[in-house]
Short mmCIF file of C-alpha atoms and ligand atoms in Angstrom, two decimals:
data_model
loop_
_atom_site.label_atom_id
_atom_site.label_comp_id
_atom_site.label_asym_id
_atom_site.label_seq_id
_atom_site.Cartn_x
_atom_site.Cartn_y
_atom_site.Cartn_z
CA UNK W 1 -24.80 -21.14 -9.48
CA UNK W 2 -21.42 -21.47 -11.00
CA UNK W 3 -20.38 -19.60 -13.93
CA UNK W 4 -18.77 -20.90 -16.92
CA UNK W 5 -15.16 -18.41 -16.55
CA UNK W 6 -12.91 -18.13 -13.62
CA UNK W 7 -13.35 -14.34 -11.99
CA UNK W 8 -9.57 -14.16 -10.30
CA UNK W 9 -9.52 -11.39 -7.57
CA UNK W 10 -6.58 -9.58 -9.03
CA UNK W 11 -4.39 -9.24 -12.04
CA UNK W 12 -1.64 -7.22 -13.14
CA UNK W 13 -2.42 -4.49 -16.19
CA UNK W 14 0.52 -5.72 -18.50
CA UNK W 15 0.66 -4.60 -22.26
CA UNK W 16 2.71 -4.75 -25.24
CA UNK W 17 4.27 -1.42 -23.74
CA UNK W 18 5.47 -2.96 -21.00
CA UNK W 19 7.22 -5.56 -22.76
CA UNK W 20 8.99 -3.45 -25.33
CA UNK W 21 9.93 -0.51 -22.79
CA UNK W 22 11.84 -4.00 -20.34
CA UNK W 23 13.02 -5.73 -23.55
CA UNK W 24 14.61 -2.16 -24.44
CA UNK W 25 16.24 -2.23 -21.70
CA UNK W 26 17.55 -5.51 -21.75
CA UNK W 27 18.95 -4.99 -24.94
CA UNK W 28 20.88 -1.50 -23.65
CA UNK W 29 22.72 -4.00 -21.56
CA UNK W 30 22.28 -1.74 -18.71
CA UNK W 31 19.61 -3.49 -16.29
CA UNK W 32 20.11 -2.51 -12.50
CA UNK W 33 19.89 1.33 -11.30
CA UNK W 34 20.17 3.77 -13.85
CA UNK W 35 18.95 6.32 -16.38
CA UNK W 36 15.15 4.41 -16.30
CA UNK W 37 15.30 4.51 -12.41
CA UNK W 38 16.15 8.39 -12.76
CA UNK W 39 13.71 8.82 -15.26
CA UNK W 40 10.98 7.09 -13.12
CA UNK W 41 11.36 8.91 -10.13
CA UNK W 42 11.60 12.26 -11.65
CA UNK W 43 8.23 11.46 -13.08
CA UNK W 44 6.37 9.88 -9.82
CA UNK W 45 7.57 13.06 -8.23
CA UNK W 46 5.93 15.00 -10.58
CA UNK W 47 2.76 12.60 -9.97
CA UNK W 48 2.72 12.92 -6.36
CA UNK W 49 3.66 16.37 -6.15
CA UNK W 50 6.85 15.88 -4.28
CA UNK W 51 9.90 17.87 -3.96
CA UNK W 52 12.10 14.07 -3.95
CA UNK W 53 11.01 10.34 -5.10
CA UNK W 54 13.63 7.60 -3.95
CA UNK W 55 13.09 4.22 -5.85
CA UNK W 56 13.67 1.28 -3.87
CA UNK W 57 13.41 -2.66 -4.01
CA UNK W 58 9.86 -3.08 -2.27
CA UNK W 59 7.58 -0.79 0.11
CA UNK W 60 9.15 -3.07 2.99
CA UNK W 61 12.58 -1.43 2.11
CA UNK W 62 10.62 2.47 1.89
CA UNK W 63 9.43 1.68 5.26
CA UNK W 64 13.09 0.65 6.88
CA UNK W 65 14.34 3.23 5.27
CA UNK W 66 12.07 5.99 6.21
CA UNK W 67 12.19 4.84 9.77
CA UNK W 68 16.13 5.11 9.67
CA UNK W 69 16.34 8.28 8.18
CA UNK W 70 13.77 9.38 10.77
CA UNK W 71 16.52 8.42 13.55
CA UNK W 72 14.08 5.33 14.97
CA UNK W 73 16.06 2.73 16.45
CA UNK W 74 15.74 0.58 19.42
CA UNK W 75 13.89 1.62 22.64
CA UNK W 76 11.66 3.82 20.60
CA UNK W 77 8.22 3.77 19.99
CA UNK W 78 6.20 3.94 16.68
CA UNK W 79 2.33 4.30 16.63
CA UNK W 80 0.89 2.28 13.32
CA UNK W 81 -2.33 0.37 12.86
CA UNK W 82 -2.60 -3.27 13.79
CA UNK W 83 -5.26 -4.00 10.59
CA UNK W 84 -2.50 -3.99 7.62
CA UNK W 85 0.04 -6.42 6.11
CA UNK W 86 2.87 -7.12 8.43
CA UNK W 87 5.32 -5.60 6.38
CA UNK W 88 3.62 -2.18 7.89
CA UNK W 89 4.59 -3.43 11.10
CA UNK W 90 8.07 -5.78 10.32
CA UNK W 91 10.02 -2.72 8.97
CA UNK W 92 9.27 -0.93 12.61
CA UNK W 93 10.91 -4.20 14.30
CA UNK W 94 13.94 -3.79 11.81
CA UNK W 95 14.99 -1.09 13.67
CA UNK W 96 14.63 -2.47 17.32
CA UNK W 97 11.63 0.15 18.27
CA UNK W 98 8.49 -1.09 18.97
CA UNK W 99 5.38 -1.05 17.03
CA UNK W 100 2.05 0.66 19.13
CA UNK W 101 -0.85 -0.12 17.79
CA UNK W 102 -4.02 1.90 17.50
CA UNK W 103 -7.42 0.65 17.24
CA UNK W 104 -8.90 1.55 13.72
CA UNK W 105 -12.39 3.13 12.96
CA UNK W 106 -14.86 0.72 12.00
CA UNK W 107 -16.13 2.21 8.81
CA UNK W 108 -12.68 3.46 7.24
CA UNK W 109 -10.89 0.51 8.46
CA UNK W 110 -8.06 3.29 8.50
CA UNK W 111 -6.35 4.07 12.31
CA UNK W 112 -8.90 6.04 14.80
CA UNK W 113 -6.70 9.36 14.83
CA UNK W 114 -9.09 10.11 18.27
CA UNK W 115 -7.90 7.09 20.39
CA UNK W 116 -3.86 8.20 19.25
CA UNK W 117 -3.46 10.41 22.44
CA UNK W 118 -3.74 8.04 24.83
CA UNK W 119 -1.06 6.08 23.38
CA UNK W 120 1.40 8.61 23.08
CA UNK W 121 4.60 8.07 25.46
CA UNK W 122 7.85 10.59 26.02
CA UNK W 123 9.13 7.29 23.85
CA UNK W 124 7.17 7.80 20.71
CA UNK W 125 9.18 9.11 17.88
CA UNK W 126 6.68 8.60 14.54
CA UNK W 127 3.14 7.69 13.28
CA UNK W 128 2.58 5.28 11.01
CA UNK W 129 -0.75 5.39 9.35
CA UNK W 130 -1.94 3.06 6.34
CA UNK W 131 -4.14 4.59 3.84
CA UNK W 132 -6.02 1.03 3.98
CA UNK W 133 -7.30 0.04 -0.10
CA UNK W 134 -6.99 3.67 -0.81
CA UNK W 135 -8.71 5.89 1.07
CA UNK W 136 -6.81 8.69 3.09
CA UNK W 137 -6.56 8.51 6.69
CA UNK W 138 -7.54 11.71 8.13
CA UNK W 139 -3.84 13.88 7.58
CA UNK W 140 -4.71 17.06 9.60
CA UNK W 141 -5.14 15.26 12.53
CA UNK W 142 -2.62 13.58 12.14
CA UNK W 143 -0.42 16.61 11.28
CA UNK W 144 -1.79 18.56 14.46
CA UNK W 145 -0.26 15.52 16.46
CA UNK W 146 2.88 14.95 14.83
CA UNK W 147 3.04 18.75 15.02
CA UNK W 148 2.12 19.13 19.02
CA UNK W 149 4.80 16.08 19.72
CA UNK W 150 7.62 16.79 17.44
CA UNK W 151 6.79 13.54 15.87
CA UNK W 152 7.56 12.36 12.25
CA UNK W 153 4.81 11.54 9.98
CA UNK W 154 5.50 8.61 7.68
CA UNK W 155 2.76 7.23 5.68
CA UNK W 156 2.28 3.77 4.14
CA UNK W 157 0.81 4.12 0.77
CA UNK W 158 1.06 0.86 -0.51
CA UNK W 159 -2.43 1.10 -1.90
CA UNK W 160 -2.67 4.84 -2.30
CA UNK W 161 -1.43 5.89 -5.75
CA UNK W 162 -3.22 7.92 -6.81
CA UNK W 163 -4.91 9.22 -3.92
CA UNK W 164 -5.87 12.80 -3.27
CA UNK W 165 -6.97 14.60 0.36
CA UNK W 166 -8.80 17.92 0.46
CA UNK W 167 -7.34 18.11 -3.04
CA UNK W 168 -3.47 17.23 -2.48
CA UNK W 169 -1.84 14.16 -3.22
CA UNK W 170 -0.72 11.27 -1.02
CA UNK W 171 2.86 11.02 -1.28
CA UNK W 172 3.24 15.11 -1.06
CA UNK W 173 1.78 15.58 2.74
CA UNK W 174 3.36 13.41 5.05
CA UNK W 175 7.13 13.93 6.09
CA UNK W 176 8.02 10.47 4.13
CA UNK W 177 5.22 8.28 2.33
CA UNK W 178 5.80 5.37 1.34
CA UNK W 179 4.22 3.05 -1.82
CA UNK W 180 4.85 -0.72 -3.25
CA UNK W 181 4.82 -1.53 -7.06
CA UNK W 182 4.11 -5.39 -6.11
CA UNK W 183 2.35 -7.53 -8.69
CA UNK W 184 -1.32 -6.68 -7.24
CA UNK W 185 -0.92 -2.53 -7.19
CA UNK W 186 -2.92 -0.20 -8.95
CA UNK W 187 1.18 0.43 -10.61
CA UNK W 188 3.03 -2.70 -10.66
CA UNK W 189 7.63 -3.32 -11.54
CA UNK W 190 6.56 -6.84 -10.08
CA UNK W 191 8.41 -5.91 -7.00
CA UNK W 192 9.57 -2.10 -6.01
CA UNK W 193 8.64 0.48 -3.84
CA UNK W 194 8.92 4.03 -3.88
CA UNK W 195 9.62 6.97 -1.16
CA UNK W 196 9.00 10.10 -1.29
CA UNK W 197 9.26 13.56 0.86
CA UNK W 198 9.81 17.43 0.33
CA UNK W 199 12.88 16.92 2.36
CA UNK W 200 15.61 17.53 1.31
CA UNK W 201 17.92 16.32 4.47
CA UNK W 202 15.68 13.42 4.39
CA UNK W 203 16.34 12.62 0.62
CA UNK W 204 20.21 13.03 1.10
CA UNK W 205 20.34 10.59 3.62
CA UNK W 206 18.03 8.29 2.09
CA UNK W 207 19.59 8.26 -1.64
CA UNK W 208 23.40 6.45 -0.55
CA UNK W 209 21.34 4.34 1.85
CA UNK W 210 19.53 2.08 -0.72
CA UNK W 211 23.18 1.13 -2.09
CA UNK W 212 25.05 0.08 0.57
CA UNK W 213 25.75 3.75 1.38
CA UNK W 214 27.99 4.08 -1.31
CA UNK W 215 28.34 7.92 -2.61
CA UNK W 216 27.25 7.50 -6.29
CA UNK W 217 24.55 4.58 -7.61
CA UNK W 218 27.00 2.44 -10.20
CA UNK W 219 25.20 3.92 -13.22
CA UNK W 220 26.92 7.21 -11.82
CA UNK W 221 30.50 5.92 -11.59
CA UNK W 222 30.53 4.22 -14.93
CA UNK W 223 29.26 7.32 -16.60
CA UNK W 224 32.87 9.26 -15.40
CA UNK W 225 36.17 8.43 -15.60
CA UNK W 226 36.94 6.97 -11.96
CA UNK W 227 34.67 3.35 -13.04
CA UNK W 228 36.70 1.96 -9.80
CA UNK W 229 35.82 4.56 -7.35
CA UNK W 230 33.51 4.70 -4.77
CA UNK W 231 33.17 5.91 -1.32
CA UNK W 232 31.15 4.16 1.67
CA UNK W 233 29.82 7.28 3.63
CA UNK W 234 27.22 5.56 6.06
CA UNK W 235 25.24 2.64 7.20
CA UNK W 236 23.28 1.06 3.37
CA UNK W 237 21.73 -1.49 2.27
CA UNK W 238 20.97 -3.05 -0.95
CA UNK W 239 17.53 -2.14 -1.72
CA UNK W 240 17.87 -0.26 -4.71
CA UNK W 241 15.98 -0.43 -7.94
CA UNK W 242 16.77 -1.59 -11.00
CA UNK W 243 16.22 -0.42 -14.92
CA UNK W 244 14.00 -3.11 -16.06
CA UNK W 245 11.57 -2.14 -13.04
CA UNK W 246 12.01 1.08 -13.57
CA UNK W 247 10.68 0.76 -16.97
CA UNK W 248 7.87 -1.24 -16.52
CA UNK W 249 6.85 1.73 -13.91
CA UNK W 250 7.44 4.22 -16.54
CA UNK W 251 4.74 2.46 -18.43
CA UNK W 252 2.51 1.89 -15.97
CA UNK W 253 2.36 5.53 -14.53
CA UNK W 254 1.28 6.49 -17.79
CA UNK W 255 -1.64 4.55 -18.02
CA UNK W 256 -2.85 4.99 -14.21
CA UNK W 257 -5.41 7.75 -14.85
CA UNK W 258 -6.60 5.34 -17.43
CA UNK W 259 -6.40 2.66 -15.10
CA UNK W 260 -8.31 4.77 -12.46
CA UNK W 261 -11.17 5.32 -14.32
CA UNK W 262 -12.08 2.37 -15.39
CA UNK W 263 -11.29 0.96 -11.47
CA UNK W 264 -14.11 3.84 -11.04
CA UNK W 265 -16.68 2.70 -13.53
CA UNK W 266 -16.88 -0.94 -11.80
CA UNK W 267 -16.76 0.70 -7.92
CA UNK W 268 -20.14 2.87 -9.56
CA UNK W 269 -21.41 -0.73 -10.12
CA UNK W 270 -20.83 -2.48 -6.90
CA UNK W 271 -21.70 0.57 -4.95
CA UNK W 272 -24.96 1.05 -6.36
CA UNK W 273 -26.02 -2.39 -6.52
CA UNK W 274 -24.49 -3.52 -3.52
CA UNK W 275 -25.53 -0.47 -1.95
CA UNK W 276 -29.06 -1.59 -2.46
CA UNK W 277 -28.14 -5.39 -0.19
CA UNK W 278 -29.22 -4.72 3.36
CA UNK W 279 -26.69 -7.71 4.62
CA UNK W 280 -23.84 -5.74 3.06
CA UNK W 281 -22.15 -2.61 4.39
CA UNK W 282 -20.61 -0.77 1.31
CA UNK W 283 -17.14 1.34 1.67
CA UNK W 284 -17.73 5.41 2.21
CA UNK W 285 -18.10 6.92 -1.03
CA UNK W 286 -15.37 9.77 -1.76
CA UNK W 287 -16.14 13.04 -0.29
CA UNK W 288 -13.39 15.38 0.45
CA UNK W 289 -11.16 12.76 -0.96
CA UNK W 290 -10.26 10.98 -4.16
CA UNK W 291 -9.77 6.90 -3.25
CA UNK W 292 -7.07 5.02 -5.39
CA UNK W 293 -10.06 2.26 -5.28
CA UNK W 294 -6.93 -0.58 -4.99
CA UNK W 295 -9.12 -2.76 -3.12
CA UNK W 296 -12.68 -2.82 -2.67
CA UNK W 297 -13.90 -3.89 0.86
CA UNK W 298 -17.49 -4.56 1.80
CA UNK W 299 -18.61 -5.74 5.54
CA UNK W 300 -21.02 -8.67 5.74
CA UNK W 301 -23.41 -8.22 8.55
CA UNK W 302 -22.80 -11.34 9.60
CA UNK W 303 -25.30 -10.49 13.06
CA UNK W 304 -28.18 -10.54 9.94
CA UNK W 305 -26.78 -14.00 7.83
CA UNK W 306 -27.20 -17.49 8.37
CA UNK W 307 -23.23 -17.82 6.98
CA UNK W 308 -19.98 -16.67 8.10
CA UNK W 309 -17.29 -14.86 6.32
CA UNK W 310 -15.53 -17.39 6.09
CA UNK W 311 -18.50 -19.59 4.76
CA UNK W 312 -19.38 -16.78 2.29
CA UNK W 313 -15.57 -16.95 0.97
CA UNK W 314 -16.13 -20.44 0.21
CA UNK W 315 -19.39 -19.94 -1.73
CA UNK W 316 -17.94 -17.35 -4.02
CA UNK W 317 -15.17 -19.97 -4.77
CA UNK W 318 -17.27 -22.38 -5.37
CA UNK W 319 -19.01 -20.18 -8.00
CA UNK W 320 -15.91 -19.59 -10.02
CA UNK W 321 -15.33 -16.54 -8.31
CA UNK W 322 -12.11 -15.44 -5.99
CA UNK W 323 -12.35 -12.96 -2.86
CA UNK W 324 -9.58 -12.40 -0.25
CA UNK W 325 -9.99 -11.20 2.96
CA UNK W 326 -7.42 -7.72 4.31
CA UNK W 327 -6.87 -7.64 7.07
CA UNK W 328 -6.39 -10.38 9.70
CA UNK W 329 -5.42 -7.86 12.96
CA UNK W 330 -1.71 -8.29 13.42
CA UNK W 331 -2.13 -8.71 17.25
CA UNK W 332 -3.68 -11.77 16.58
CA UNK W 333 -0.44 -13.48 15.12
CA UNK W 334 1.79 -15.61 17.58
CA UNK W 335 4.76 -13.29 16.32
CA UNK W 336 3.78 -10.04 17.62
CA UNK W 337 2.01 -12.00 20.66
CA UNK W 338 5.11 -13.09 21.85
CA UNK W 339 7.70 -10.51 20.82
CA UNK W 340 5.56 -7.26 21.95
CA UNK W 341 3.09 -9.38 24.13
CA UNK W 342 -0.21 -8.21 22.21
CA UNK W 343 -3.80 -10.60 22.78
CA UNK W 344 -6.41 -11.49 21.31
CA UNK W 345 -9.45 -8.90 22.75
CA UNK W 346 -6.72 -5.76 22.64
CA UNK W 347 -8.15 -3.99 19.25
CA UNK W 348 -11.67 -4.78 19.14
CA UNK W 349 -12.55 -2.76 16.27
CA UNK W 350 -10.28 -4.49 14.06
CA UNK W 351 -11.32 -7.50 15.10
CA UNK W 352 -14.91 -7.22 14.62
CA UNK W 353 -14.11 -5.81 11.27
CA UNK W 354 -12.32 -9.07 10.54
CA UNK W 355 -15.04 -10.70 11.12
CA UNK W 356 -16.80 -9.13 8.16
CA UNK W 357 -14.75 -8.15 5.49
CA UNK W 358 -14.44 -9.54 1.72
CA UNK W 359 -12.11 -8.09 -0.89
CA UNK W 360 -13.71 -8.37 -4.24
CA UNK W 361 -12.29 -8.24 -7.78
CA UNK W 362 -11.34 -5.58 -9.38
CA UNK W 363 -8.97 -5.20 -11.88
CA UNK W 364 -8.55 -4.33 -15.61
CA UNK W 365 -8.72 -7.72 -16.83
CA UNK W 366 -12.34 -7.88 -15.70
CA UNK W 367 -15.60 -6.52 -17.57
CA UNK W 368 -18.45 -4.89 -16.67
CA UNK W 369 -20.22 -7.98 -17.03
CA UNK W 370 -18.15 -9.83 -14.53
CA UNK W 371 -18.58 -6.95 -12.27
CA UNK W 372 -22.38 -7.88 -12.89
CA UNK W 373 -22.30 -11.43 -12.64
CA UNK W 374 -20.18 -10.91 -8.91
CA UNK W 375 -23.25 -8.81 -7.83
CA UNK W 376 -25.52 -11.83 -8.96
CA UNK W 377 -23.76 -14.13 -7.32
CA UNK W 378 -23.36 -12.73 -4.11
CA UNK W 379 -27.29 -11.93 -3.61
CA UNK W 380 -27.92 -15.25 -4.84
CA UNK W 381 -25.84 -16.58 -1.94
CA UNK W 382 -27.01 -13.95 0.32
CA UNK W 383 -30.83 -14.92 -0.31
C1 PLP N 401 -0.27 -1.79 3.48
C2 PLP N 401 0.97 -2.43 2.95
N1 PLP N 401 2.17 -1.97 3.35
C3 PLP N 401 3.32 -2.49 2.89
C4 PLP N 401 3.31 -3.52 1.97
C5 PLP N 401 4.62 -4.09 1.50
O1 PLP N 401 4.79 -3.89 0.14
P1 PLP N 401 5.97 -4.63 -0.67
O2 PLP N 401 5.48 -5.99 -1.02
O3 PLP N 401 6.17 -3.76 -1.88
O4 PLP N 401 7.16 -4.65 0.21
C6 PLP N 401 2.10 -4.02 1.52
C7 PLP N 401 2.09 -5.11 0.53
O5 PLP N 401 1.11 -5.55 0.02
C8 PLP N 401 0.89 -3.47 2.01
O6 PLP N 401 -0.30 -3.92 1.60
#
């Protein structure tokens, strides 16, 4: 069954643009924050629709930051998702509050917005929702409850750019959304992250806090007379971005519609053939939303197969093919056992999803015939 060429699960979209636009900047002699990073968030703003984009070193540093800038700190309580990478979850313990999870809804894989209530405490201060491989969790409910509670609405976009909802943009609804530019995303710096909000108290507070809270980025103090001169005004860290990522984004975000369409033309393939497996449960297709298609997740019935996931993981491999697996539950990890005393059993839904899931390529280095020959091979291991 195995095929002559490696089919690798994911690849970055890297070009001769990319390379000139970060040897440019190499050459200016200015690499860390400056007039790239300006440029790039002036221009993801525009993309999202937001009033304010905030480059950053990672989506791990968005979250912190978000969640500091939304006043979270210790004894408070933030409702997330346990079925997500832990950085969802991490940034929440940066700040000493505790992470709630929520069990998610078995076809979306995104958090079940109708089992939020019941988690809801006087110590809740913010929702965390993750727009899981780029489909939109549902935003008006989760509006109407971050509205009824006075709570703030930051959402983890990692894998949502671009994704619309009821025809607005991710990154322009929820009080702070967050995305990551690491080496697998639909937009890749290698590492970097991006915030952004229509706030503007939120931006003011967040723009000093990526630099260790200084009162100008160093671009800005070299550009004026006082080089020296700075002020610490607050709390900071050093997450900020720098020029030669900054670039690279520049790049990228030009060539994401591109990018999206072809992402499309291979998720017409697997859904239509795949579709068409009994054994396989195919992701919702897009209905009053427009998916970012960063991953695409089918569910094995494994209840119907004489192999496991697991099992079924291993046979692609062995055909020269690579899958991953997202999510496995974060309750299920000793960490958040034994720091927030989670257990195995407590989020059934994600569990049984675990169970089931397979990521499968897709990515711009593939072709439509290896989008083919991954449908071949998996009903030939399914029959
Ligand atoms: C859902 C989700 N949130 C946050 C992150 C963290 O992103 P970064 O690696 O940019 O910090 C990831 C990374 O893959 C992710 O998948």
């Amino acid at each position: 069954m195995t095929q002559n060429h490696f089919i690798p699960f994911a690849r970055p979209w890297i070009g001769d643009d990319e390379i000139s636009a970060v040897s440019e900047v190499l050459a200016s002699k200015w690499i860390s924050t400056g007039p790239k990073t300006a440029e790039f968030e002036r221009r993801f703003a525009e993309y999202v629709g937001a009033k304010h984009a905030l480059a950053v070193s990672s989506c791990t540093a968005a979250l912190h930051l978000s969640l500091v800038a939304a006043g979270i700190g210790e004894g408070d309580e933030v409702i997330t998702t346990p079925y997500t990478f832990t950085a969802t979850s991490e940034a929440i313990g940066y700040t000493g509050a505790k992470p709630v999870f929520v069990d998610i809804d078995p076809i979306t894989l995104n958090i079940d917005v109708d089992k939020i209530s019941e988690k809801l405490t006087p110590r809740t201060k913010a929702i965390l929702p993750v727009h899981i491989a780029g489909a939109p969790c549902d935003m008006d409910a989760l509006i109407d409850i971050c509205e009824a509670r006075n709570l703030v609405l930051i959402d983890d976009a990692a894998h949502a750019i671009p994704t619309d909802y009821k025809g607005r943009r991710i990154g322009s609804i929820g009080d702070l959304s967050v995305f990551s530019f690491y080496a697998n995303k639909n937009l890749t710096t290698a590492e970097g992250g991006m915030i952004t909000t229509n706030s503007d108290d939120y931006a003011k507070i967040i723009k000093p806090m990526r630099l260790h809270g200084l009162n100008k980025d160093s671009w800005a103090r070299q550009s004026n007379r006082s080089v020296w001169y700075y002020q610490v005004e607050s709390q900071g860290y050093k997450y900020n971005m720098a020029d030669t990522q900054a670039a690279m984004g520049l790049c990228q975000l030009m060539k994401l519609n591109k990018q999206i369409e072809v992402r499309r033309k291979y998720i017409q393939i697997y859904q239509e053939r795949l579709g068409k497996i009994p054994e396989i449960v195919t992701p919702p297709g897009e209905t009053h939303y427009c998916h970012s298609w960063h991953l695409y997740i089918i569910q094995l019935r494994t209840d119907q197969l004489k192999i496991s996931r697991d099992e079924f993981v291993e046979a692609m491999r062995d055909a020269n093919i690579e899958c991953s697996v997202h999510y496995i539950p974060l309750h299920l990890f000793p960490y958040y056992q034994e720091r927030y005393g989670y257990r195995e059993g407590d989020f059934p839904c994600a569990e049984a999803a675990f169970e089931r899931v397979v990521s499968l390529p897709l990515h711009l280095d593939l072709t439509a015939q290896d989008i083919h020959t991954v449908v071949d091979t998996i009903s030939e291991i399914l029959s």
